[in-house]
Coordinates of C-alpha atoms in Angstrom, one line a residue:
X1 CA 105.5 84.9 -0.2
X2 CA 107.1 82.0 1.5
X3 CA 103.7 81.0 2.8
X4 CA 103.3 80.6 -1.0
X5 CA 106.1 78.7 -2.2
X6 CA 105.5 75.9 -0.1
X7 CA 102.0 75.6 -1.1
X8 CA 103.1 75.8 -4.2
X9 CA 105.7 73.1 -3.2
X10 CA 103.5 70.4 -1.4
X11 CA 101.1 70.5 -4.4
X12 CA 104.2 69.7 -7.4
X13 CA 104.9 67.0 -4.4
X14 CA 102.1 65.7 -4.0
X15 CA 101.5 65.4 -7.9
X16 CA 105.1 63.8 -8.6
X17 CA 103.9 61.3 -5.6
X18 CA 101.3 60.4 -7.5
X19 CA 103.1 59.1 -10.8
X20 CA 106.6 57.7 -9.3
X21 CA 106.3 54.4 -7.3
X22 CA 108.6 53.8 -4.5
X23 CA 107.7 52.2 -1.2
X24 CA 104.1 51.8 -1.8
X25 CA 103.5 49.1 0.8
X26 CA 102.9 52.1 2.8
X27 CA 99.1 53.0 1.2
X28 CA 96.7 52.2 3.2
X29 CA 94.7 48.7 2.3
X30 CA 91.0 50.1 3.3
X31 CA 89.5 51.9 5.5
X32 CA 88.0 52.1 9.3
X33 CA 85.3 54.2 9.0
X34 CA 85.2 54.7 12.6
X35 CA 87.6 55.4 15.7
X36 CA 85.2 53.5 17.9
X37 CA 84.9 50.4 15.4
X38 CA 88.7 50.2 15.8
X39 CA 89.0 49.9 19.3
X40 CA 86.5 46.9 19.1
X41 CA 88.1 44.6 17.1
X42 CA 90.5 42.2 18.7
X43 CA 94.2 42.5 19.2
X44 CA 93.9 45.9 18.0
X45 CA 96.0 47.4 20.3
X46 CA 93.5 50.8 19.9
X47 CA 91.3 52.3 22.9
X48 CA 88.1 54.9 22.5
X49 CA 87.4 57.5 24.6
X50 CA 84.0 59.8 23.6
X51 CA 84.5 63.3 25.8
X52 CA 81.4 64.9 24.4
X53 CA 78.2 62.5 23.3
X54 CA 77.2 63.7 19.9
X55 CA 74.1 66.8 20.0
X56 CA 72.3 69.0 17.8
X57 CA 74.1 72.7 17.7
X58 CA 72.2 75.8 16.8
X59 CA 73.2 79.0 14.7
X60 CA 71.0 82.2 15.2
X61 CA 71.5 84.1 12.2
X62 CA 69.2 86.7 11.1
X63 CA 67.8 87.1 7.5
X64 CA 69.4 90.1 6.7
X65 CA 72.9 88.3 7.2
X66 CA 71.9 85.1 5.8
X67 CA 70.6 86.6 2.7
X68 CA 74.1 88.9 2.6
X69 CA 76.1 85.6 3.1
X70 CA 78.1 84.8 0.4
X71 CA 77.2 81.2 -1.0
X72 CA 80.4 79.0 -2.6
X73 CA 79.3 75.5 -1.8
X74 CA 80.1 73.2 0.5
X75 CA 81.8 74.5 3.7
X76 CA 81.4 77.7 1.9
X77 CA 77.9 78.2 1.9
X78 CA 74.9 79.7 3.4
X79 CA 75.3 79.2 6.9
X80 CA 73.9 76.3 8.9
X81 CA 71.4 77.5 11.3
X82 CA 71.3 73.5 12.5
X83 CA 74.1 71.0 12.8
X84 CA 74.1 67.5 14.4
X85 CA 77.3 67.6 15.9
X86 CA 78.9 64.0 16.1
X87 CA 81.0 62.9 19.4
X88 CA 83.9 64.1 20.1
X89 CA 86.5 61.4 21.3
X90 CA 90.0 60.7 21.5
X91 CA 91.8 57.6 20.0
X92 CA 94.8 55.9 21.3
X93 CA 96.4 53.5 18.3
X94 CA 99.5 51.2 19.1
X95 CA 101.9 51.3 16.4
X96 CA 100.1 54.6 14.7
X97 CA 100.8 55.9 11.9
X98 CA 100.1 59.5 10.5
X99 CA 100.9 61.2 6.9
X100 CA 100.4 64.7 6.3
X101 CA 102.6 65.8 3.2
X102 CA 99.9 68.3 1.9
X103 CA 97.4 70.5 3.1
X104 CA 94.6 69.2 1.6
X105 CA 94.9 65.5 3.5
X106 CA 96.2 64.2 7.0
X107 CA 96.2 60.4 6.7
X108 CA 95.7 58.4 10.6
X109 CA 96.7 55.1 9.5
X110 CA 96.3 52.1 12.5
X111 CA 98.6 49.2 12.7
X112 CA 96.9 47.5 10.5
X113 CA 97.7 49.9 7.1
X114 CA 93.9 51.2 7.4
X115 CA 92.9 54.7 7.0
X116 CA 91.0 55.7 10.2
X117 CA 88.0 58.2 8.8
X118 CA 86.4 60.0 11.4
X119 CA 90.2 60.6 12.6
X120 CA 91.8 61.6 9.0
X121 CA 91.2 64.8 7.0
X122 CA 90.3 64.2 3.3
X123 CA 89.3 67.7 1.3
X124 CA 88.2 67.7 -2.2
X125 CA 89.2 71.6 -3.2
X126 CA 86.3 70.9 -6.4
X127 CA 83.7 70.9 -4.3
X128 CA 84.9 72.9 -1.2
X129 CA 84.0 70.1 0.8
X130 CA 85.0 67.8 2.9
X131 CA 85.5 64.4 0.9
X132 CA 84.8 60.7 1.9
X133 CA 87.2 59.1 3.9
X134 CA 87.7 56.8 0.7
X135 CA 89.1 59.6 -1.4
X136 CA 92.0 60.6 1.0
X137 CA 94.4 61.6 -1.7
X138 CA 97.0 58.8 0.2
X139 CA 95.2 56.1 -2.0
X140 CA 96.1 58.1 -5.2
X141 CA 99.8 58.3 -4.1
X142 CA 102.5 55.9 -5.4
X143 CA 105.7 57.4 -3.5
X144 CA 105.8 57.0 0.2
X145 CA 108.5 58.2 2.6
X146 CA 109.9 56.5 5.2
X147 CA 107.9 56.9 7.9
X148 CA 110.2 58.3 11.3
X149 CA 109.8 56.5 14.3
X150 CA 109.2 57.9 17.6
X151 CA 109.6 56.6 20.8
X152 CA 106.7 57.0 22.9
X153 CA 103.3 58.7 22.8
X154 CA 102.7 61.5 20.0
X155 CA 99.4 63.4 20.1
X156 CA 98.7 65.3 17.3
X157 CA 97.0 69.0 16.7
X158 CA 97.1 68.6 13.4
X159 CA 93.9 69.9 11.5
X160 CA 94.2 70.4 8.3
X161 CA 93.1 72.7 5.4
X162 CA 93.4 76.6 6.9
X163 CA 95.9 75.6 9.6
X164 CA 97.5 73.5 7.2
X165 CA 98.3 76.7 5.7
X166 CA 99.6 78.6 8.9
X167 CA 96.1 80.3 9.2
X168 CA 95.8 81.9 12.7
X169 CA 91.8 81.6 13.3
X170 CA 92.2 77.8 12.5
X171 CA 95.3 76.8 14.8
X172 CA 93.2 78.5 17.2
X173 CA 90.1 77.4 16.6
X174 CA 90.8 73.7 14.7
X175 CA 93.9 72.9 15.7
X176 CA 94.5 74.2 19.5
X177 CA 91.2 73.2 21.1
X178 CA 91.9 69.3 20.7
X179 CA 94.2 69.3 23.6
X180 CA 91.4 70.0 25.6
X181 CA 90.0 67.0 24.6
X182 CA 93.2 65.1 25.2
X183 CA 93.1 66.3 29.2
X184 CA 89.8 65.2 29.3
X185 CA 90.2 61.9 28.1
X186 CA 92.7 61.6 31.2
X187 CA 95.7 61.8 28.5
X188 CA 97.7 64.6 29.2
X189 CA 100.3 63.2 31.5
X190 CA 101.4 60.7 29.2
X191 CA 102.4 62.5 26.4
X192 CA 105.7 62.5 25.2
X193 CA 105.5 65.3 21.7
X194 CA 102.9 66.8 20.2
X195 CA 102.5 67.5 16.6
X196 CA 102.0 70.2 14.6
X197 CA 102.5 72.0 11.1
X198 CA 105.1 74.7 11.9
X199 CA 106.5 75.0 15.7
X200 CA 108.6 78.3 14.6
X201 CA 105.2 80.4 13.8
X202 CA 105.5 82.9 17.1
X203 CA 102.0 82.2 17.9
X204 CA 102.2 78.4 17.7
X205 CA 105.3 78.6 19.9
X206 CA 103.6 81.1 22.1
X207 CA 100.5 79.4 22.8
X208 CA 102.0 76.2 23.2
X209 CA 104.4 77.5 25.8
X210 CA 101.4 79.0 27.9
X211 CA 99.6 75.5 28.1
X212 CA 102.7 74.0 29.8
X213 CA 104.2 72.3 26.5
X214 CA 108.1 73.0 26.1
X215 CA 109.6 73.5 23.2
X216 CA 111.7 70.2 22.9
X217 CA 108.2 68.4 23.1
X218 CA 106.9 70.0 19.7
X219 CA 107.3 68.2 16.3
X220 CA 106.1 69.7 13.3
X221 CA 105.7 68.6 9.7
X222 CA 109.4 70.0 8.5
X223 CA 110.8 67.0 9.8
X224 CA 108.0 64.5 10.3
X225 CA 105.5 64.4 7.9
X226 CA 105.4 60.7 8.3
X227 CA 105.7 58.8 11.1
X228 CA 105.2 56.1 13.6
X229 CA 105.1 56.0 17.4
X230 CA 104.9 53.7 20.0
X231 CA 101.4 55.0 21.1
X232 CA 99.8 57.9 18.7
X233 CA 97.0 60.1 19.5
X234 CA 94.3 61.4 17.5
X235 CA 91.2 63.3 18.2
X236 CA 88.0 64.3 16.4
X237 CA 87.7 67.0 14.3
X238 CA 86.5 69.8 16.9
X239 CA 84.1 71.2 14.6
X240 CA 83.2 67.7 13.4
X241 CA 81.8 67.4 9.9
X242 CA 80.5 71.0 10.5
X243 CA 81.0 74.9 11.0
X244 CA 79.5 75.4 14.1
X245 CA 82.0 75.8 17.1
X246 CA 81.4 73.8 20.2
X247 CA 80.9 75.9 23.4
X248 CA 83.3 73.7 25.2
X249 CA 86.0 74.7 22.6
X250 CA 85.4 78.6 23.2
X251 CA 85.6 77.6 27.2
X252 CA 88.8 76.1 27.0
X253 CA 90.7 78.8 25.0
X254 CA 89.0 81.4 27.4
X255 CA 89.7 79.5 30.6
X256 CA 93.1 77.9 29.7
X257 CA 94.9 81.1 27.6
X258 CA 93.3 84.2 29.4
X259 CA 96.4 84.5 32.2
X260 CA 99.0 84.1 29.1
X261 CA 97.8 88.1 28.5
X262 CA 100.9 90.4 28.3
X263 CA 101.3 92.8 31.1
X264 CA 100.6 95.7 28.5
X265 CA 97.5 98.3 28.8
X266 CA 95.6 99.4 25.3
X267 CA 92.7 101.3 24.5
X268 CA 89.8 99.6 25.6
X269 CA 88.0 100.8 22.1
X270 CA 90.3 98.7 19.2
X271 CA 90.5 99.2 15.3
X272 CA 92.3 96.0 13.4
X273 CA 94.0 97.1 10.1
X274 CA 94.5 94.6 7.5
X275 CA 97.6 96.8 6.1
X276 CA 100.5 94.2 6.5
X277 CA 97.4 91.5 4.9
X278 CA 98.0 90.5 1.1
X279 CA 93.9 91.1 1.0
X280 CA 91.2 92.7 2.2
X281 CA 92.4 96.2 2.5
X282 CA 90.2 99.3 3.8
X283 CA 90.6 101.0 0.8
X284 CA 89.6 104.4 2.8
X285 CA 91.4 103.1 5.5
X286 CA 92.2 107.0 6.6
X287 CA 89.2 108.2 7.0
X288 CA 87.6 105.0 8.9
X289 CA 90.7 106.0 11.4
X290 CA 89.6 110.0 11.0
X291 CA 86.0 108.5 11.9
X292 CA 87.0 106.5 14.7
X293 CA 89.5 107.9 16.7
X294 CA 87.0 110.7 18.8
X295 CA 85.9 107.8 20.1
X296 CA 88.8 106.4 21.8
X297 CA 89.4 104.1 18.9
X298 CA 93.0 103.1 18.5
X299 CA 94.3 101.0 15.4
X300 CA 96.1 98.2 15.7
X301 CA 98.4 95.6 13.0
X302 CA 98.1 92.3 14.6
X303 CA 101.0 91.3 13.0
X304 CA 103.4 93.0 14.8
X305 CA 102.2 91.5 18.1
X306 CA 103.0 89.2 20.2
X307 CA 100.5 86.1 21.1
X308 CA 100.1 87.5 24.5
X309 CA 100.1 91.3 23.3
X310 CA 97.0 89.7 21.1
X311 CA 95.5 88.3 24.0
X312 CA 96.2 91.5 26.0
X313 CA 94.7 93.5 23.8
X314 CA 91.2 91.6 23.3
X315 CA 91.0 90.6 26.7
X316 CA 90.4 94.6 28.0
X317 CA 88.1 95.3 25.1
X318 CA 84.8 96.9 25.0
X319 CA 84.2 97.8 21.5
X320 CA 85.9 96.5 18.2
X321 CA 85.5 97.5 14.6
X322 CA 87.6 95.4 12.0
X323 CA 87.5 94.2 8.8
X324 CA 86.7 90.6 8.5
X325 CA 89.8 88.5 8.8
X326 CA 91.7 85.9 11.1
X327 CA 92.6 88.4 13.7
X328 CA 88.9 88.3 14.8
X329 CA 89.7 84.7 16.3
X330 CA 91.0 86.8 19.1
X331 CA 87.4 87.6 20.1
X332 CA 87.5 84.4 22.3
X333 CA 89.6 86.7 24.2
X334 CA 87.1 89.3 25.0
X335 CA 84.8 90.0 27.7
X336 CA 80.8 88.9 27.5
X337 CA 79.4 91.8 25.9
X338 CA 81.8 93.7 23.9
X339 CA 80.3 95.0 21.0
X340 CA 81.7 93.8 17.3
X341 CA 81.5 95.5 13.9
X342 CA 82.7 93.9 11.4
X343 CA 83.6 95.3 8.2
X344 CA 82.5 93.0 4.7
X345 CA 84.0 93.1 1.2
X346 CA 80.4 92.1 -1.7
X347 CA 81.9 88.8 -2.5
X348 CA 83.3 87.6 1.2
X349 CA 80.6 88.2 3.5
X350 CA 81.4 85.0 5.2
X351 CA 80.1 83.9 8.9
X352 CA 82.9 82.4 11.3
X353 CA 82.9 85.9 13.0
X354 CA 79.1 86.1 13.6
X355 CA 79.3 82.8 14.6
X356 CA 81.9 82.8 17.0
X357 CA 80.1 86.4 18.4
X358 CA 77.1 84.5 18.9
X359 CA 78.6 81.6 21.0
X360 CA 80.4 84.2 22.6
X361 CA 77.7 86.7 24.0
X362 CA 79.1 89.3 21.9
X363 CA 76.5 91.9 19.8
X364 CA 77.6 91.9 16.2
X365 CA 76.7 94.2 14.1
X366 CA 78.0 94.4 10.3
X367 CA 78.6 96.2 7.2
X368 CA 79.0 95.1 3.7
X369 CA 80.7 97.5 1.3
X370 CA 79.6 97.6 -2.4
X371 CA 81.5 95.4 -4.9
X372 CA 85.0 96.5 -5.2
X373 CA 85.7 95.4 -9.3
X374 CA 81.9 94.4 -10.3
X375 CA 80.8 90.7 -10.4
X376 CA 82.9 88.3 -8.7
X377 CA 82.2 84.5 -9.0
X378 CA 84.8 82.4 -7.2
X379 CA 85.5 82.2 -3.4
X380 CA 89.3 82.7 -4.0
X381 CA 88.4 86.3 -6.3
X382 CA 86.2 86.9 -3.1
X383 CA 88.7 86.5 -0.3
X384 CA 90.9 88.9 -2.3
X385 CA 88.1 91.3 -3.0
X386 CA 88.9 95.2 -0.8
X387 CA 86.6 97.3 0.4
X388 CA 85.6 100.7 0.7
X389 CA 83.8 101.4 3.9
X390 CA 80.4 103.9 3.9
X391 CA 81.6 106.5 6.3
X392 CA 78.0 107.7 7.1
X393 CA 76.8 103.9 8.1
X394 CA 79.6 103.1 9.8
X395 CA 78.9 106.3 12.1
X396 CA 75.1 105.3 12.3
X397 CA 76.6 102.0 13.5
X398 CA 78.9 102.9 15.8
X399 CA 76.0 105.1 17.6
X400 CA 73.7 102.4 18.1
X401 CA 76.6 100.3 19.9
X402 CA 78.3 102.5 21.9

């Protein structure tokens, strides 16, 4: 509910900031539509660094899944089975400034008022889609804060859109793999804060304190949605322009968070309910459980874990059966191998988890359960849709994996 009323709060803000004037010598004047055309102009006070040249990533999906794939447009359609992937990099701006006072836009504006585009967020909710750099909502806005100044460097994790939103698979995936990029670009020692969207979300605070980052270095967006530091760091989107996760992303999270595991034993064969979820529920969740448990199967409510009971749990799994859902991002955690089945509604048969399986080296296997309430047309109907899981397919399944 309060995850709600804030979205609910940032969009009558935003929408107010677009009719009242005040301070708007703050909008950007144009744009730079790229980090590395920035850093070449003179007396910019910016500097590029590219950790990853740009390359072609590949998908394997099979027809069966792509034809099940639900299709909503634009980052919500049929899987890519190709992506070019552009470089990743890390910018450095003097006198940077950054905006993010919704979730649908983070504004990187250098020192001299330009938007920086292939280092801001712009998301056009009509299309599903990312949006041109030129349609960053912060040229439709009118009313700017002051911006807070900070001493020193800032690098920020912010990613927009699902982590925007305090979405677990994307801080993970969007959000905390950038400070990989950061060390690599020969960065790390020099930063002074990082930002985020909300430092007091347990797992934000708990995955930041096991990569070495106190909690007096975290800033987050309830008290600095605009600012400007001394130095400011920004990085490229780690998915790029895409869907695909980079294998360098799934390395770090593996390599970096593995040891932050809690010293705490589970059943190596794990069930993820989506009880304390406001969607997606297994309708027959009971007798999935009834199914499952003469097989070692335990069930589990990620919520009520801790970040390293999460990573505790995934890291000593050999087989897991969930419906699809944001706990999955976990599956980083788990050893080459480890069987997945995943659990579909009709109308969100979506393909993060096979994805990340498949970069991964884990065997997925699926299930899609018939439509719930008939028809369903919209991707937001869809994420809500339940699901009732077929018992006898689910045991056919689990008897060609285990």
């Amino acid at each position: 509910m309060t995850d709600i009323l804030n979205r609910g709060q940032q969009r009558a803000g935003r929408l107010l900031r677009e009719l009242l004037p005040r301070r708007q010598h703050y909008r950007p004047v144009g744009v730079h539509p790229s980090s590395r055309g920035v850093a070449t102009r003179p007396d910019s006070g910016a500097r590029y660094t590219e950790v990853y040249p740009t390359q072609i990533s590949h998908l394997n999906v099979t027809p069966d899944l792509y034809a099940h794939t639900t299709d909503y447009g634009g980052l919500h359609a049929k899987p890519n089975r190709l992506e070019q992937t552009p470089a990743a990099f890390v910018l450095a701006l003097a006198e940077g400034r950054l905006l993010a006072d919704n979730a649908l836009s983070v504004a990187v504006i250098s020192a001299d008022n330009r938007l920086v585009g292939d280092a801001s967020f712009q998301y056009d909710p009509r299309r599903s889609d990312l949006a041109r750099p030129e349609k960053n909502n912060v040229f439709a806005q009118r009313w700017f804060s002051e911006p807070r100044r900070v001493r020193g460097t800032v690098a920020s994790l912010l990613s927009g859109g699902g982590a925007a939103m305090g979405n677990y698979y994307h801080w993970l995936i969007d959000s905390l793999p950038r400070l990989h990029l950061l060390k690599k670009a020969g960065f790390w020692d020099e930063i002074d804060y990082f930002l985020v969207y909300d430092g007091q979300r347990r797992f934000v605070a708990d995955s930041l304190r096991a990569l070495g980052i106190r909690p007096e270095q975290v800033l987050d967006l309830r008290t600095h949605r605009h600012l400007v530091a001394d130095r400011l760091l920004v990085t490229s989107p780690v998915r790029g322009a895409g869907t695909h996760t980079p294998q360098w992303a799934c390395s770090f999270l593996r390599d970096e968070l593995r040891a932050a595991a809690a010293p705490q034993t589970f059943s190596p064969y794990v069930y993820l309910s989506r009880r304390d979820a406001p969607a997606r529920h297994v309708l027959n969740e009971p007798d999935v459980e009834a199914l499952l448990r003469p097989y070692g199967f335990e069930t589990h409510v990620l919520g009520d874990y801790s970040f390293g009971q999460q990573l505790a749990l995934f890291a000593g799994a050999r087989a897991v059966v969930a419906p699809t859902g944001a706990g999955l991002a976990n599956l980083v955690f788990a050893p080459a191998g480890t069987p997945v089945v995943e659990l579909f509604p009709k109308h969100f048969t979506v393909v993060e988890y096979p994805e990340l399986c498949f970069r991964l080296g884990l065997p997925h296997r699926y299930l899609v359960a018939d439509a719930a309430n008939g028809p369903l047309t919209s991707r937001r109907a869809g994420w809500r849709e339940n699901l009732t899981v077929d018992l006898n397919a689910l045991s056919s399944c689990l008897h060609q994996v285990l």
